[in-house]
């Protein structure tokens, strides 16, 4: 049995505003193993982005437990959560979220700057170069994000997510802000990464891209509606 | 007009969605513009506005300067006969008046109040064209040598002491056994020219010159000066100021030389007459104080403007979508400017209304607390200058902020705002602008806070400086004698002895001295060292044998006086350390003989420790640092001044004392009864006012700078919300982010400190005369304290706006802000 990267049990999330309680997620149970490519799909407002935020420790669940690579991360302080994100999770945002004032190289190197023990400059150089090569963007290392197309920016974002060698790549609507051609390119990069062993969990509303994952989870009204994976990738 | 109203209605509709913005702008600008209007009105009053007297450009004061042996000015005060001689000569002046300021007790009044009096010749109120509420002013029948006892009251005295009695002109008042018929009451709007040494002194009762309190001996003494004697007049047409001086100097000097011919002490001395405009005399150094106040307030305004500029720019950035919609439906740049101008003019208009209210409050505060520091403050009111300044300021600032905001708008790119997602795109206050705003806030705040701290420190230093004697539980009682039949020393001695006995028997009294307080009873005298004929002008005081003990002034060498010395009038003298050192370098002067106007020399029997009266300088000196030489001689037992040391927690009332005196001799009443601590506080009034003013200004500057820095840094942090969320998402801890924000702003803060150095340099070049005295090593702690405070404020302003992002899960920063 391959190693379990992520395990969520009975996860719930309630948003409270004034006198209104919104149950965004109810009794979510997920297990993601090493090397899997999981897609989470569902209609608008179903809770898929909320689920991804919880998976990425960007938000706190109201109930349930969450374990990453054997570590219980259910109740961490803000700084502890930041450390786990830095070490175990690579996040790719829909709107890329690159920092305009930094070069491509510096954007990709940024997670390494936040490591508990700062790596050497040589290590950073080698690691960034490796990640840029993986996404075929080595030739743009000195450029600024606003000099790149959307697809190129998203590939840089993927490289940034990989640089700290995370346990899992969490991807939030990676093609949401891209044209179809750029979207295809980005999805091809993700597929290649998964082929090479990277564990990926992706939220998407596009059925075409959801089908590229070997495990598809469907969410409706905050609950996972399919108990078993719909398809196993060949 | 309809368009104007419509635009402003729309502006108000837009503004009222942001009550916090309105409050911040109106409060910040209201407070600072209120201070500005106050300072402008004060400066206009002191520097520009003519005095409220007719022909005031011909109104001059003659000053009598005593020039010492080394040709230095020893004092600027008249002698009594010199003043009268000048008045009678009618030289250079078409019309002239002489005045003697004093204080007296209205014995006939039920509460026997002590009032400020002025003994004047009739020309004074004629020259000033003094307006009257009722009655008449002094006439030729009250001129010199007519001895006609009449009186004029000030409006406030009539209101407060005589309850605005309608039959006041039928009443009389009794002062020092003379009954004066009240002939007139000055109008409420009468402005008395402040010619006395005490700024803000207001005469309450005007009396004819003939009845002034100078004793007969003083009226003939060319060797005695009195700073309360004044001369004012209208120069003859065609006679200039310098011509008048040239005319008067020999006239007065020659007569004075004749008068002091028998006194060798004054042989090398002379008199020089100076003629100054009444305005110059009244304003004195206050003009520079007012200018510095204006400079300080302009600094406040600059800081406030920087803050508000930032707020307007942020608002413009927030409103870009609305502007884009307006542009899409046909609004031109001019339309957008007018819309922005409608908003800024509404806000500044509201601010100026608040400013006018606060300026009025400011005038009241200045009249209450700065009346003794700045002249003419009673004339401060909301006037044409205030309102004109308000209008100009409203237009200028409204235009400035509207222009500043609309400069940010790239009109051509507005429509892209409608098409873009809005995340991280479109209108923002550029990083460079934000850095400049931070640097300018830091520079201005550093300069202003440091300047105020330095002034505050000097004031506090003076307030806390040891004075060398105690004022605890000590009060000074001065008696008033209300009879023309003045007793001789021998006649007065048993009366005073009985009064002393009664005072000592009061249960509240611990001890008693028949001497005046060290705070108000010294006069100057000329003394000669018998050994080498060297002349000196120390301060001089008569005391009894209990004086030094009661005020705890230590006797360092030799002996104190005894009661026998006072009784017998022995020619013994005690000197202080400063005078001892003047007499002899090693200060060992016990046994030395000193000559005064008395034919028999004094023998020095003791040396006491120096005392330091705040603000006091030695005769002929401007230095407050140098020790003031003093001599003490035995008081005669007929003296009418006492110091009472009361027991802890005890008090005695003026009424009680009045009753006690009446039991001994009904001719005696209380002239004044003041706690020494109150007198000390009064002497420190300027320093206390400075301390309070600078503390308030420093606090205001700090508050405004803090608000400004917080506003800019908060805005900058807000702009970086998504970046902060992204960094948190990839593993940045709170510490990482705080270090990043502080690091990013460090350059701007350092630039601000460098800017403050430039501002200091410019201030030094422009105002070196004022700044030089403060440039000592002792200002370094103030500078360090200022820098530390500014840094702390900046650190706080970096951290506080960041809290809302870093103390929540990263998703809060990443989710849309719209």
Short mmCIF file of C-alpha atoms in Angstrom, two decimals, chain A residues 53 58-60 78-79 82-83 85-86 91 93 95 97 99 101-102 110-111 113-114 160, chain B residues 423 431 722-723 726-734 736 806-812 814:
data_model
loop_
_atom_site.label_atom_id
_atom_site.label_comp_id
_atom_site.label_asym_id
_atom_site.label_seq_id
_atom_site.Cartn_x
_atom_site.Cartn_y
_atom_site.Cartn_z
CA UNK A 53 -8.01 26.00 1.72
CA UNK A 58 -4.81 28.35 4.75
CA UNK A 59 -7.87 28.14 6.96
CA UNK A 60 -8.89 26.25 10.10
CA UNK A 78 -0.58 30.28 12.85
CA UNK A 79 3.21 30.01 12.82
CA UNK A 82 3.06 28.38 8.17
CA UNK A 83 5.93 25.96 8.79
CA UNK A 85 2.84 24.84 4.51
CA UNK A 86 6.45 25.70 3.81
CA UNK A 91 0.00 25.77 -3.37
CA UNK A 93 -3.43 29.79 -7.02
CA UNK A 95 -4.57 34.10 -10.12
CA UNK A 97 -0.18 35.37 -6.98
CA UNK A 99 5.05 39.13 -6.52
CA UNK A 101 8.54 43.41 -7.63
CA UNK A 102 10.55 40.17 -7.58
CA UNK A 110 10.79 32.65 -2.00
CA UNK A 111 9.60 29.53 -0.09
CA UNK A 113 13.75 32.01 2.25
CA UNK A 114 11.19 30.99 4.84
CA UNK A 160 7.43 28.01 -6.79
CA UNK B 423 -7.07 42.42 -8.38
CA UNK B 431 5.44 53.15 -3.81
CA UNK B 722 -2.67 39.57 -1.50
CA UNK B 723 1.09 39.53 -1.40
CA UNK B 726 0.64 34.60 -0.80
CA UNK B 727 3.73 34.75 1.38
CA UNK B 728 1.83 33.20 4.27
CA UNK B 729 0.56 30.51 1.91
CA UNK B 730 4.10 29.55 0.94
CA UNK B 731 5.30 29.46 4.54
CA UNK B 732 6.10 32.95 5.79
CA UNK B 733 5.55 33.25 9.55
CA UNK B 734 4.31 36.38 11.26
CA UNK B 736 8.96 37.05 8.57
CA UNK B 806 -1.01 38.06 10.10
CA UNK B 807 -3.15 37.14 13.09
CA UNK B 808 -5.69 35.35 10.96
CA UNK B 809 -5.45 32.32 8.69
CA UNK B 810 -3.92 33.14 5.33
CA UNK B 811 -7.24 32.69 3.52
CA UNK B 812 -8.47 36.01 4.92
CA UNK B 814 -6.26 35.89 -0.11
#
